[in-house]
mmCIF file of C-alpha atoms in Angstrom:
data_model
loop_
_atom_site.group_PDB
_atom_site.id
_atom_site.type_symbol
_atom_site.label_atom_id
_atom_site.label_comp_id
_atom_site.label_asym_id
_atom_site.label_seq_id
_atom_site.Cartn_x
_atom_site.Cartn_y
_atom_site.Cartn_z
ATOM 1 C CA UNK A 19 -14.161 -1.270 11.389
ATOM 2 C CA UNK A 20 -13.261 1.609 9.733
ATOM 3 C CA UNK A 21 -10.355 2.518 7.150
ATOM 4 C CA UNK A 22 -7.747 5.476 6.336
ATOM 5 C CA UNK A 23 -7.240 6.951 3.414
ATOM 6 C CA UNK A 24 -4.270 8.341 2.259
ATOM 7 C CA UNK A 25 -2.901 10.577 -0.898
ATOM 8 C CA UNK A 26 0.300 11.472 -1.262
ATOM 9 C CA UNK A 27 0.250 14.684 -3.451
ATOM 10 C CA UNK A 28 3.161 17.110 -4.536
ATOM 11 C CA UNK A 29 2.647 21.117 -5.998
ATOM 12 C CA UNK A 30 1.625 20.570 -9.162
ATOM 13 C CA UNK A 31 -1.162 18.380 -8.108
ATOM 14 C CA UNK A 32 -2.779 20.469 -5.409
ATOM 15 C CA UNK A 33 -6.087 21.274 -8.080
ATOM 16 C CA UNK A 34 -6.510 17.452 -8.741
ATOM 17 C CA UNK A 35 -6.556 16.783 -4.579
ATOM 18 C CA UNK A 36 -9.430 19.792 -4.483
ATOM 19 C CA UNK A 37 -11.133 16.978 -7.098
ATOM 20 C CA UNK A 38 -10.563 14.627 -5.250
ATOM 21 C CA UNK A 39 -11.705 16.205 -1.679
ATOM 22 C CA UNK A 40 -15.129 16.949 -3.632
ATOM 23 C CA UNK A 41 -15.724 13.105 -4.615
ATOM 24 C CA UNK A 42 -14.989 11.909 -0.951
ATOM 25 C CA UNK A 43 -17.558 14.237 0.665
ATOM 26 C CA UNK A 44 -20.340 13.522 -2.125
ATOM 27 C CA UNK A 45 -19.531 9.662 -2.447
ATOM 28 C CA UNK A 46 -17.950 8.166 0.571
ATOM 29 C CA UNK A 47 -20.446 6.492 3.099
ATOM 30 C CA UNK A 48 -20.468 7.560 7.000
ATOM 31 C CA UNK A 49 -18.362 5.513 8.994
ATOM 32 C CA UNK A 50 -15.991 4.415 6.299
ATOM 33 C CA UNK A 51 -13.218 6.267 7.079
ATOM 34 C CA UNK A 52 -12.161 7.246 10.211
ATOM 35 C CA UNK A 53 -9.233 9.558 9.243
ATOM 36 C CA UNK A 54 -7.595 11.525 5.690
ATOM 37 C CA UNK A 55 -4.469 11.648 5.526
ATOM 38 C CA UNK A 56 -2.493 13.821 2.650
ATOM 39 C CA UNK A 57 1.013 13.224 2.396
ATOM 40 C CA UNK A 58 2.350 16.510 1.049
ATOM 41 C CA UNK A 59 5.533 15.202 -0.814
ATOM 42 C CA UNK A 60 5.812 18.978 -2.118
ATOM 43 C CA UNK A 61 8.410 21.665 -2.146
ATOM 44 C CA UNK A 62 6.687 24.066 0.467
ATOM 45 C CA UNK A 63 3.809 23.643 3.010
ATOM 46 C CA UNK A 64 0.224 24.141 1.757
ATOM 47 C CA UNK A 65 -0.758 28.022 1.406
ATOM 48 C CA UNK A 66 -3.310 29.606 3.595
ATOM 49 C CA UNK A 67 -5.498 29.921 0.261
ATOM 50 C CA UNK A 68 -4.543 25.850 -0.817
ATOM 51 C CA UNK A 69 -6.146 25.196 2.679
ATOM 52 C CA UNK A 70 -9.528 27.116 2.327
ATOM 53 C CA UNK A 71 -9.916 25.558 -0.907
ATOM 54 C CA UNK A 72 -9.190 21.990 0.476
ATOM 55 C CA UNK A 73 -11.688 23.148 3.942
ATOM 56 C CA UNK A 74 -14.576 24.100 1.133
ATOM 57 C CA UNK A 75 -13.981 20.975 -0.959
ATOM 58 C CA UNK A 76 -14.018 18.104 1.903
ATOM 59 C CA UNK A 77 -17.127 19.822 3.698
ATOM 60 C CA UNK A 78 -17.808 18.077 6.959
ATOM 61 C CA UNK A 79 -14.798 15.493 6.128
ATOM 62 C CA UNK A 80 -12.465 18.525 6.598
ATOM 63 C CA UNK A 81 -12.585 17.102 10.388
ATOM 64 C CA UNK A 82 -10.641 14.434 9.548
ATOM 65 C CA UNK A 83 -8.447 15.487 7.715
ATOM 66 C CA UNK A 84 -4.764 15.473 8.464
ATOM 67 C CA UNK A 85 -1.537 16.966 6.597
ATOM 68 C CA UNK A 86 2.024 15.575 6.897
ATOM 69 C CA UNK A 87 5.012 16.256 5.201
ATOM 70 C CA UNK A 88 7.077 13.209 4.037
ATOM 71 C CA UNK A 89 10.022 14.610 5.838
ATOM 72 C CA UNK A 90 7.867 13.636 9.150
ATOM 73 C CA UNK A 91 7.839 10.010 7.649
ATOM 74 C CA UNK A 92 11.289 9.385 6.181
ATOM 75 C CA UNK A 93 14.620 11.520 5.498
ATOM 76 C CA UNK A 94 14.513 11.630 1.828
ATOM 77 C CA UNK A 95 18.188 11.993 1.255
ATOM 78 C CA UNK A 96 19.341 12.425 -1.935
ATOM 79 C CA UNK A 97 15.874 11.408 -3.642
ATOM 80 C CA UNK A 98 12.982 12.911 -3.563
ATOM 81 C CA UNK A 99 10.203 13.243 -6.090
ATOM 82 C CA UNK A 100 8.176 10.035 -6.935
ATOM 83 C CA UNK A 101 11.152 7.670 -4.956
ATOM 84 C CA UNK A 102 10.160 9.817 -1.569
ATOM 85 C CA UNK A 103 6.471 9.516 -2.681
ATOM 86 C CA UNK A 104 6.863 5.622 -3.143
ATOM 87 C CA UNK A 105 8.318 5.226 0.545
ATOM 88 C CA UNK A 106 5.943 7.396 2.246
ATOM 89 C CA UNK A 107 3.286 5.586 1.291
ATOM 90 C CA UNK A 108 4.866 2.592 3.579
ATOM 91 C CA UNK A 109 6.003 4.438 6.104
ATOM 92 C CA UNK A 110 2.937 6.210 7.193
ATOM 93 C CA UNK A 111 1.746 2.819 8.066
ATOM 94 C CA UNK A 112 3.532 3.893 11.532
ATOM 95 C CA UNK A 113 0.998 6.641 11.905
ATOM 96 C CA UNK A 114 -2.180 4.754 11.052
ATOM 97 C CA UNK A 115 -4.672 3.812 13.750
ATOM 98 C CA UNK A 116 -6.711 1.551 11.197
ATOM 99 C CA UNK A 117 -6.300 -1.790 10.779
ATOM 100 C CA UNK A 118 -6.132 -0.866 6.703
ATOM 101 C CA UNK A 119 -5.438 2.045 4.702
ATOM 102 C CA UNK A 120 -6.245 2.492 1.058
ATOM 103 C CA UNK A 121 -3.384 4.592 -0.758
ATOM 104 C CA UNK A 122 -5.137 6.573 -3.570
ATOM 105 C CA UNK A 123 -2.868 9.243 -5.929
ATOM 106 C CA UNK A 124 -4.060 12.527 -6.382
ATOM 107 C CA UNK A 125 -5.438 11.774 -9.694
ATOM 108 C CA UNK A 126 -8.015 9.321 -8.217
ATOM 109 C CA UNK A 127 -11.412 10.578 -7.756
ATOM 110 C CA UNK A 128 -14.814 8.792 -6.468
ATOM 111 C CA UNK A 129 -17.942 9.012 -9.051
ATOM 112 C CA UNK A 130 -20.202 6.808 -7.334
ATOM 113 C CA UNK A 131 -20.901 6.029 -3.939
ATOM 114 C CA UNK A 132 -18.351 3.523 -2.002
ATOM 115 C CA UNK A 133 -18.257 1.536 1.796
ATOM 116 C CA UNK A 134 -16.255 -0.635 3.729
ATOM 117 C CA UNK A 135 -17.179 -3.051 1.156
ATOM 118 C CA UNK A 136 -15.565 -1.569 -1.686
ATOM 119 C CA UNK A 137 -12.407 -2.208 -0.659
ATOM 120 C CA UNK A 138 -12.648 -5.040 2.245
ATOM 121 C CA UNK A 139 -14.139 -8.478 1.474
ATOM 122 C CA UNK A 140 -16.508 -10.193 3.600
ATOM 123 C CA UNK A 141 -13.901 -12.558 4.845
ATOM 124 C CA UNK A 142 -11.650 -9.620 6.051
ATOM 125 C CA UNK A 143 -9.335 -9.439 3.265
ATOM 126 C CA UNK A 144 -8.360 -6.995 1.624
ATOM 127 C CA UNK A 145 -9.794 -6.457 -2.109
ATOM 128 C CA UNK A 146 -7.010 -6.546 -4.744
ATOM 129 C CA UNK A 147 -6.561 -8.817 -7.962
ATOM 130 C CA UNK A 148 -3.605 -10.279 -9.531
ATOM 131 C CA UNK A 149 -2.601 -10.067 -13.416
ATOM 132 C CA UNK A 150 0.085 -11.268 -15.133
ATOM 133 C CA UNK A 151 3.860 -9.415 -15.671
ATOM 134 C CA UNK A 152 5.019 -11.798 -18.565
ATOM 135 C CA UNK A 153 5.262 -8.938 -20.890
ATOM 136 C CA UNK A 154 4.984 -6.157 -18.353
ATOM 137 C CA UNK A 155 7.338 -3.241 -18.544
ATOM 138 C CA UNK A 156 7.554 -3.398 -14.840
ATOM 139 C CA UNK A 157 8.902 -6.962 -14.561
ATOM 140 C CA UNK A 158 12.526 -6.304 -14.099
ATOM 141 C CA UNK A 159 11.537 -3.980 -10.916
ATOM 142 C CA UNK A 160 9.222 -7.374 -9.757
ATOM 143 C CA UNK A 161 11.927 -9.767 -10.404
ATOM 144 C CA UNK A 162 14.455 -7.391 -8.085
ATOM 145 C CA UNK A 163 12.034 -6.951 -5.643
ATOM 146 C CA UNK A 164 11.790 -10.399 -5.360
ATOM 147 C CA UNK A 165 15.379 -11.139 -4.926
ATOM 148 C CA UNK A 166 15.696 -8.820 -2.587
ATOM 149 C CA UNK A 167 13.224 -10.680 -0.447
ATOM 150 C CA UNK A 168 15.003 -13.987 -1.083
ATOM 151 C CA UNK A 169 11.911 -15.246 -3.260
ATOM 152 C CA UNK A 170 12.237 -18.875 -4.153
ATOM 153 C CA UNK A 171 12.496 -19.558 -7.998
ATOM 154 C CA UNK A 172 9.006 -21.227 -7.660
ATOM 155 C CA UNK A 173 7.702 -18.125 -5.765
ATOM 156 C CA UNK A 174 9.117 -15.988 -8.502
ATOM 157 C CA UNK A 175 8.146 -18.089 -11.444
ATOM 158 C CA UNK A 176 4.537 -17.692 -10.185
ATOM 159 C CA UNK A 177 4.767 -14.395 -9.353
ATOM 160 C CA UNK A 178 5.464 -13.600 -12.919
ATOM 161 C CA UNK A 179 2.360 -15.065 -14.092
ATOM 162 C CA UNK A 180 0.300 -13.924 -11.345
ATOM 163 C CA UNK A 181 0.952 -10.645 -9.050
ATOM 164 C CA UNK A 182 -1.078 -7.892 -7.578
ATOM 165 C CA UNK A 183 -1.018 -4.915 -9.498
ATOM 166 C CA UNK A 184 0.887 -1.345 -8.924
ATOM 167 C CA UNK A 185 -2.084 1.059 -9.200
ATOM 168 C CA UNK A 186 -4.265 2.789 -6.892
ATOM 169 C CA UNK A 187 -6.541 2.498 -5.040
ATOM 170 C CA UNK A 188 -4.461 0.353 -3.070
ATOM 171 C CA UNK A 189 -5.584 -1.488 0.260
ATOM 172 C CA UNK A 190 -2.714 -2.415 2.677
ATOM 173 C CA UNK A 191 -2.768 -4.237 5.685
ATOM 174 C CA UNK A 192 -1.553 -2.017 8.682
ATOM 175 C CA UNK A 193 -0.012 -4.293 10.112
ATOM 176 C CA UNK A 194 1.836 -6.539 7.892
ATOM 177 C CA UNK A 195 3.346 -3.069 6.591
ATOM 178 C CA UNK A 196 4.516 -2.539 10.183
ATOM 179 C CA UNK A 197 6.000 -5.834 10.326
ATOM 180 C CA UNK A 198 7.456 -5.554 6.934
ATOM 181 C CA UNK A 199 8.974 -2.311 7.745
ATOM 182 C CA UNK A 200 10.737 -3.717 11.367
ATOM 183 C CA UNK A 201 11.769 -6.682 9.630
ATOM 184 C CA UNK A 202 13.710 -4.897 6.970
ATOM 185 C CA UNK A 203 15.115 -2.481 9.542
ATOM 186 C CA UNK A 204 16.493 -5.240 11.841
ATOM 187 C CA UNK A 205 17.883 -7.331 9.056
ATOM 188 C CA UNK A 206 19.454 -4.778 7.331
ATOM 189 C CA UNK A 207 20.669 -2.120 10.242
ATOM 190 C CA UNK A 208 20.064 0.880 9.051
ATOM 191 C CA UNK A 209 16.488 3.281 8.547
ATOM 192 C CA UNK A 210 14.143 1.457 5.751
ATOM 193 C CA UNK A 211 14.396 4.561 3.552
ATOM 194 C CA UNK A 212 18.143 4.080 3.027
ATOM 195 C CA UNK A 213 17.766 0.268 1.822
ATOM 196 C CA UNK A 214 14.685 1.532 -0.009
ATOM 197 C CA UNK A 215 16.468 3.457 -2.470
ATOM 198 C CA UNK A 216 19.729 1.289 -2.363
ATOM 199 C CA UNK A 217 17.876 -1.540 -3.709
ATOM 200 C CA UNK A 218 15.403 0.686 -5.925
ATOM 201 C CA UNK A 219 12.408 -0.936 -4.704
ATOM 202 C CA UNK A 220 8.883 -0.245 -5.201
ATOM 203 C CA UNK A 221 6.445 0.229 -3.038
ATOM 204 C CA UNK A 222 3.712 -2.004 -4.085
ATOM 205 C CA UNK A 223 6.305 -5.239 -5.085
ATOM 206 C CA UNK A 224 8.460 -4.544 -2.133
ATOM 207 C CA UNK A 225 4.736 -4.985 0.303
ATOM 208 C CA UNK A 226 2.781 -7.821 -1.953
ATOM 209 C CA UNK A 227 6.583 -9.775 -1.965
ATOM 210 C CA UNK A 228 7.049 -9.626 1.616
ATOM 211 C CA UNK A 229 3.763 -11.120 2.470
ATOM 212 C CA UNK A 230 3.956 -13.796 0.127
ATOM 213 C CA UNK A 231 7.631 -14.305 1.004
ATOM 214 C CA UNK A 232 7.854 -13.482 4.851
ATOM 215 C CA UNK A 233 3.977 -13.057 5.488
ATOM 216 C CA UNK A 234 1.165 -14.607 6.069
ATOM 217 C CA UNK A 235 1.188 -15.163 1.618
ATOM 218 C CA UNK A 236 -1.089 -13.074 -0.559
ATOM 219 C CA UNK A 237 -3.842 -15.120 -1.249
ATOM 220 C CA UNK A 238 -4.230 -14.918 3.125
ATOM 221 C CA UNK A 239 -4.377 -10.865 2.432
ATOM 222 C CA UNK A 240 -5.754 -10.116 -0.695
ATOM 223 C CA UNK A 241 -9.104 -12.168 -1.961
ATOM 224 C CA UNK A 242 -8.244 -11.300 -5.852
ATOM 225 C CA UNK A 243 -11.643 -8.963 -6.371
ATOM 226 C CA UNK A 244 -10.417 -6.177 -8.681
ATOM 227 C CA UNK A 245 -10.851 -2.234 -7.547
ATOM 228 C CA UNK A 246 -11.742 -1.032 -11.327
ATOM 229 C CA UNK A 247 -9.805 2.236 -11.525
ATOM 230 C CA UNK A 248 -10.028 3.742 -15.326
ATOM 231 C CA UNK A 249 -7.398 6.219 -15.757
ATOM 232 C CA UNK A 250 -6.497 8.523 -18.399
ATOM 233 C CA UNK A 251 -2.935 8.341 -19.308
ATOM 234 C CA UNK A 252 -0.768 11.441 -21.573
ATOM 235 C CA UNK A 253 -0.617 8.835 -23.971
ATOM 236 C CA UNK A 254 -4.606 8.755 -24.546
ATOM 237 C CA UNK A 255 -5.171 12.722 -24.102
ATOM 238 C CA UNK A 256 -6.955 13.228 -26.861
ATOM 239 C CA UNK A 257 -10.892 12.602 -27.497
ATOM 240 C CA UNK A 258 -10.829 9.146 -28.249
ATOM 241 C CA UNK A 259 -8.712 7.999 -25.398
ATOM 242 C CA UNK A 260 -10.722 10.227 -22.708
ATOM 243 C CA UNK A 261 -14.104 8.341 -24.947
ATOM 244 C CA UNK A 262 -12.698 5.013 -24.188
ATOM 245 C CA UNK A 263 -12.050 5.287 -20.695
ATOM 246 C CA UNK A 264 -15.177 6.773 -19.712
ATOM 247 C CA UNK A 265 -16.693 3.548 -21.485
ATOM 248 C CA UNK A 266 -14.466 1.344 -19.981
ATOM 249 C CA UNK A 267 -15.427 2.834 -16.570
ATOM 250 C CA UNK A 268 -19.073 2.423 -17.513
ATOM 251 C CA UNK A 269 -18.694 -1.509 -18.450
ATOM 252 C CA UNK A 270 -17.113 -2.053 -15.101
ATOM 253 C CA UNK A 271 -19.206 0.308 -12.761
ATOM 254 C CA UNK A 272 -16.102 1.835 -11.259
ATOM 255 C CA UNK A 273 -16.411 4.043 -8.715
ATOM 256 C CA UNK A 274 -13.046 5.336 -9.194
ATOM 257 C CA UNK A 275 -12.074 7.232 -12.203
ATOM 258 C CA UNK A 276 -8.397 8.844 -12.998
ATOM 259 C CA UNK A 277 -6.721 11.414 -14.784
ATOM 260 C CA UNK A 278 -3.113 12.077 -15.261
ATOM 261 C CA UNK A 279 -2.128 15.869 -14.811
ATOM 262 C CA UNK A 280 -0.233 15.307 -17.553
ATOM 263 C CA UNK A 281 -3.732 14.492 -19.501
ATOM 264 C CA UNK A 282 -5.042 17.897 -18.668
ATOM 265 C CA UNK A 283 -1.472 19.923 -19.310
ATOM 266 C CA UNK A 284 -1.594 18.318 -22.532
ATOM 267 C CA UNK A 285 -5.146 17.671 -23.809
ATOM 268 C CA UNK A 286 -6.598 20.380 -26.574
ATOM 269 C CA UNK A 287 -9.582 22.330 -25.544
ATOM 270 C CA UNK A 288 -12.314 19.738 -27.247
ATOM 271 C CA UNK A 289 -11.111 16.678 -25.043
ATOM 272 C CA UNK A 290 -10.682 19.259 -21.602
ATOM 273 C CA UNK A 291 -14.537 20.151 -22.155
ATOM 274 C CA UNK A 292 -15.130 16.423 -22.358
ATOM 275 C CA UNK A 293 -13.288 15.387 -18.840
ATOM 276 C CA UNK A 294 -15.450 18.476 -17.713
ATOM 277 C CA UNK A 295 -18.555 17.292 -18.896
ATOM 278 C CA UNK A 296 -17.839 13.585 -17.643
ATOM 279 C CA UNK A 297 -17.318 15.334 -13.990
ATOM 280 C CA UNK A 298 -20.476 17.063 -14.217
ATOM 281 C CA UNK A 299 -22.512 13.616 -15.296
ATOM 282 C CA UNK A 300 -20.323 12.380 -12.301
ATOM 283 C CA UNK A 301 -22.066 14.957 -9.881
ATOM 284 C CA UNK A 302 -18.947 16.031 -8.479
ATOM 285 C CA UNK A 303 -19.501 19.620 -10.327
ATOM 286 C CA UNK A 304 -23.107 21.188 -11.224
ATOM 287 C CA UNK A 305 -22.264 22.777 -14.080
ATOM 288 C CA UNK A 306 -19.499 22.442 -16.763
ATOM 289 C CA UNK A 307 -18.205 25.997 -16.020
ATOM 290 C CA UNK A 308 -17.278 25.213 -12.707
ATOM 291 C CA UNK A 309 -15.466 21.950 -14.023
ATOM 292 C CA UNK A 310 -13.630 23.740 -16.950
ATOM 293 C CA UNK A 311 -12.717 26.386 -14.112
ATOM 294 C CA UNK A 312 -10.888 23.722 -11.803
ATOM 295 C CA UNK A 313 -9.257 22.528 -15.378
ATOM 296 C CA UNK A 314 -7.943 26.034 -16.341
ATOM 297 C CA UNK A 315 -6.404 27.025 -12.624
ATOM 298 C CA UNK A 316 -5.275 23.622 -13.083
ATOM 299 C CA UNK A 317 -3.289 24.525 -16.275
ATOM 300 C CA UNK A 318 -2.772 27.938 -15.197
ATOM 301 C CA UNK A 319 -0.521 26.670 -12.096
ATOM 302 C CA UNK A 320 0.958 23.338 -13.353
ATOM 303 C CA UNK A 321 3.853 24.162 -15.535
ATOM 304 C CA UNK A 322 5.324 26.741 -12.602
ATOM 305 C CA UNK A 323 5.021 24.396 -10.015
ATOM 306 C CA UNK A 324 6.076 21.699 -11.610
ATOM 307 C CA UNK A 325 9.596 23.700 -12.344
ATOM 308 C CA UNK A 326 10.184 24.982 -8.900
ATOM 309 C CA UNK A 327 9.448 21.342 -7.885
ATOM 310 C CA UNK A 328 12.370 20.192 -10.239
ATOM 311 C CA UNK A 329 15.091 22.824 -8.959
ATOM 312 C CA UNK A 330 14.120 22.730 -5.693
ATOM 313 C CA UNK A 331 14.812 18.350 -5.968
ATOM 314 C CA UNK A 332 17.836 19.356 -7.812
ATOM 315 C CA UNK A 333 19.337 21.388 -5.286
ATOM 316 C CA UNK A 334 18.321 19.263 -2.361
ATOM 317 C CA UNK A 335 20.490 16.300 -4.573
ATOM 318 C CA UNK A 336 23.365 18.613 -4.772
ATOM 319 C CA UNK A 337 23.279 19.554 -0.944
ATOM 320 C CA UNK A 338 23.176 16.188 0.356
ATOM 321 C CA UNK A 339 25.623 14.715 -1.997
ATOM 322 C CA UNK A 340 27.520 17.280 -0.873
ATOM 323 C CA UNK A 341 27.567 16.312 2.673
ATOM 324 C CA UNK A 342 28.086 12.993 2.535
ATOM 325 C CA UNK A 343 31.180 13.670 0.753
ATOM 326 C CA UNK A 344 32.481 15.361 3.753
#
């Protein structure tokens, strides 16, 4: 058996998907995956130059590799943006071959090596643990979720206490999405996109609800084993968030480690030479100049792309809303 992985990446984040190609082709074991699929959610297709760069950085996984744009997937209407990005990564479930896929975001990137068994138990489940949402800021978007599926109160009760998490990596079942996805569409009558962002689900509730709901349940999908991911967040981007991390990532043996663009558009020059420095202990650079150069084109791009991916949302709002008014 052998698994897809997918990343869903927009403009802004084309520097962090270069990282990212650079940790699959040091860390990933042969066989693992089969196919890599990048969802480009962005604006525009990916340059001539975006491409070489991506070629160079997967190395011999560059084979593999395979670019769609979300509009392939799903007609992104009147969203767009992280909605579209949410969807997409359901509805390329359609185009998988694997019997999983593991969902990663741009910012995720390998640092040690990883197999099958990293994200697929023994048994044939799927790796994924379960945490509580008692005091979660995300528990409203559970608890619609979960209406929306027609969750019992004793299904929802426990889900509250006790619910897989919303962060990548991310290992679905192919074929319970599939299902998931037909099921919605022949209940409700109309393309899964539209009842997507009529009901403002997300993607991670909307999959983990319907299997406990209308599937096989969780616990026969997921066997609770965690996928440590440490991430950076903007609200840590300074030294002694970027410190902590990198511990916590340590205590844990992750093999996945994440930062938030946002982390490098905002972080001051002493905590960007420390991310560098961790991706050079990391092997996925060999010296620190090379990381602090992947850091500065980062900067260097992120602020213009991340505007011409706001106006160019913007006006796509204003066309369609436009059109379905006539």
């Amino acid at each position: 058996m052998t698994l897809t992985l997918v990343t869903v990446v927009f403009d802004a984040e084309l520097d962090l998907l270069e990282l990212q190609a650079r940790s699959l082709q040091r860390y990933i074991a042969e066989a693992t995956a089969s196919e890599f699929i990048i969802v480009n959610n962005g604006v525009r297709d990916f340059s001539s130059a975006t491409q070489r760069r991506l070629r160079q950085a997967y190395g011999p996984l560059w084979h593999s590799v395979r670019i769609i744009r979300t509009a392939e997937l799903i007609e992104a209407r009147g969203s767009g943006g992280w909605r579209s990005q949410q969807a997409a990564k359901l509805a390329i479930a359609r185009q998988i071959l694997t019997p999983y896929y593991v969902v990663l975001d741009a910012k995720n990137h390998l640092t040690r090596a990883v197999d099958i068994a990293s994200f697929i138990g023994p048994d044939g489940r799927a790796h994924g643990a379960f945490h509580t949402y008692e005091d979660h800021p995300l528990r409203p978007s559970l608890e619609s979720a979960l209406d929306y599926l027609g969750a019992s109160a004793e299904q929802k009760y426990g889900s509250i206490t006790s619910f897989p998490p919303t962060a990548t990596p991310f290992v679905f079942d192919t074929s319970l999405v599939r299902a998931m996805l037909d099921d919605i569409e022949r209940r409700e009558g109309i393309p899964f996109i539209v009842t997507f962002e009529r009901e403002k689900l997300l993607e991670f509730f909307l999959y983990s609800g319907w299997v406990m709901v209308h599937g096989p349940g969780i616990s026969c999908a997921m066997d609770g084993q965690s996928i440590p991911s440490p991430t950076v967040w903007p609200k840590a981007a300074n030294l002694a968030g970027v410190t902590a991390t990198i511990e916590e990532a340590e205590r844990d043996h992750a093999f996945v480690f994440a930062v938030h663009r946002q982390v490098l558009a905002r972080a001051d020059a002493e905590t960007r030479e420390l991310i560098a420095q961790h991706w050079v202990r990391c092997g996925l650079f060999s010296t620190r100049r090379q990381a602090s150069a992947l850091i500065r084109r980062f900067r260097r791009r992120y602020f213009p792309a991340l505007v011409a991916t706001r106006l160019t949302e913007k006006l796509g709002r204003s066309r369609y809303a436009s059109v379905s008014r006539e």
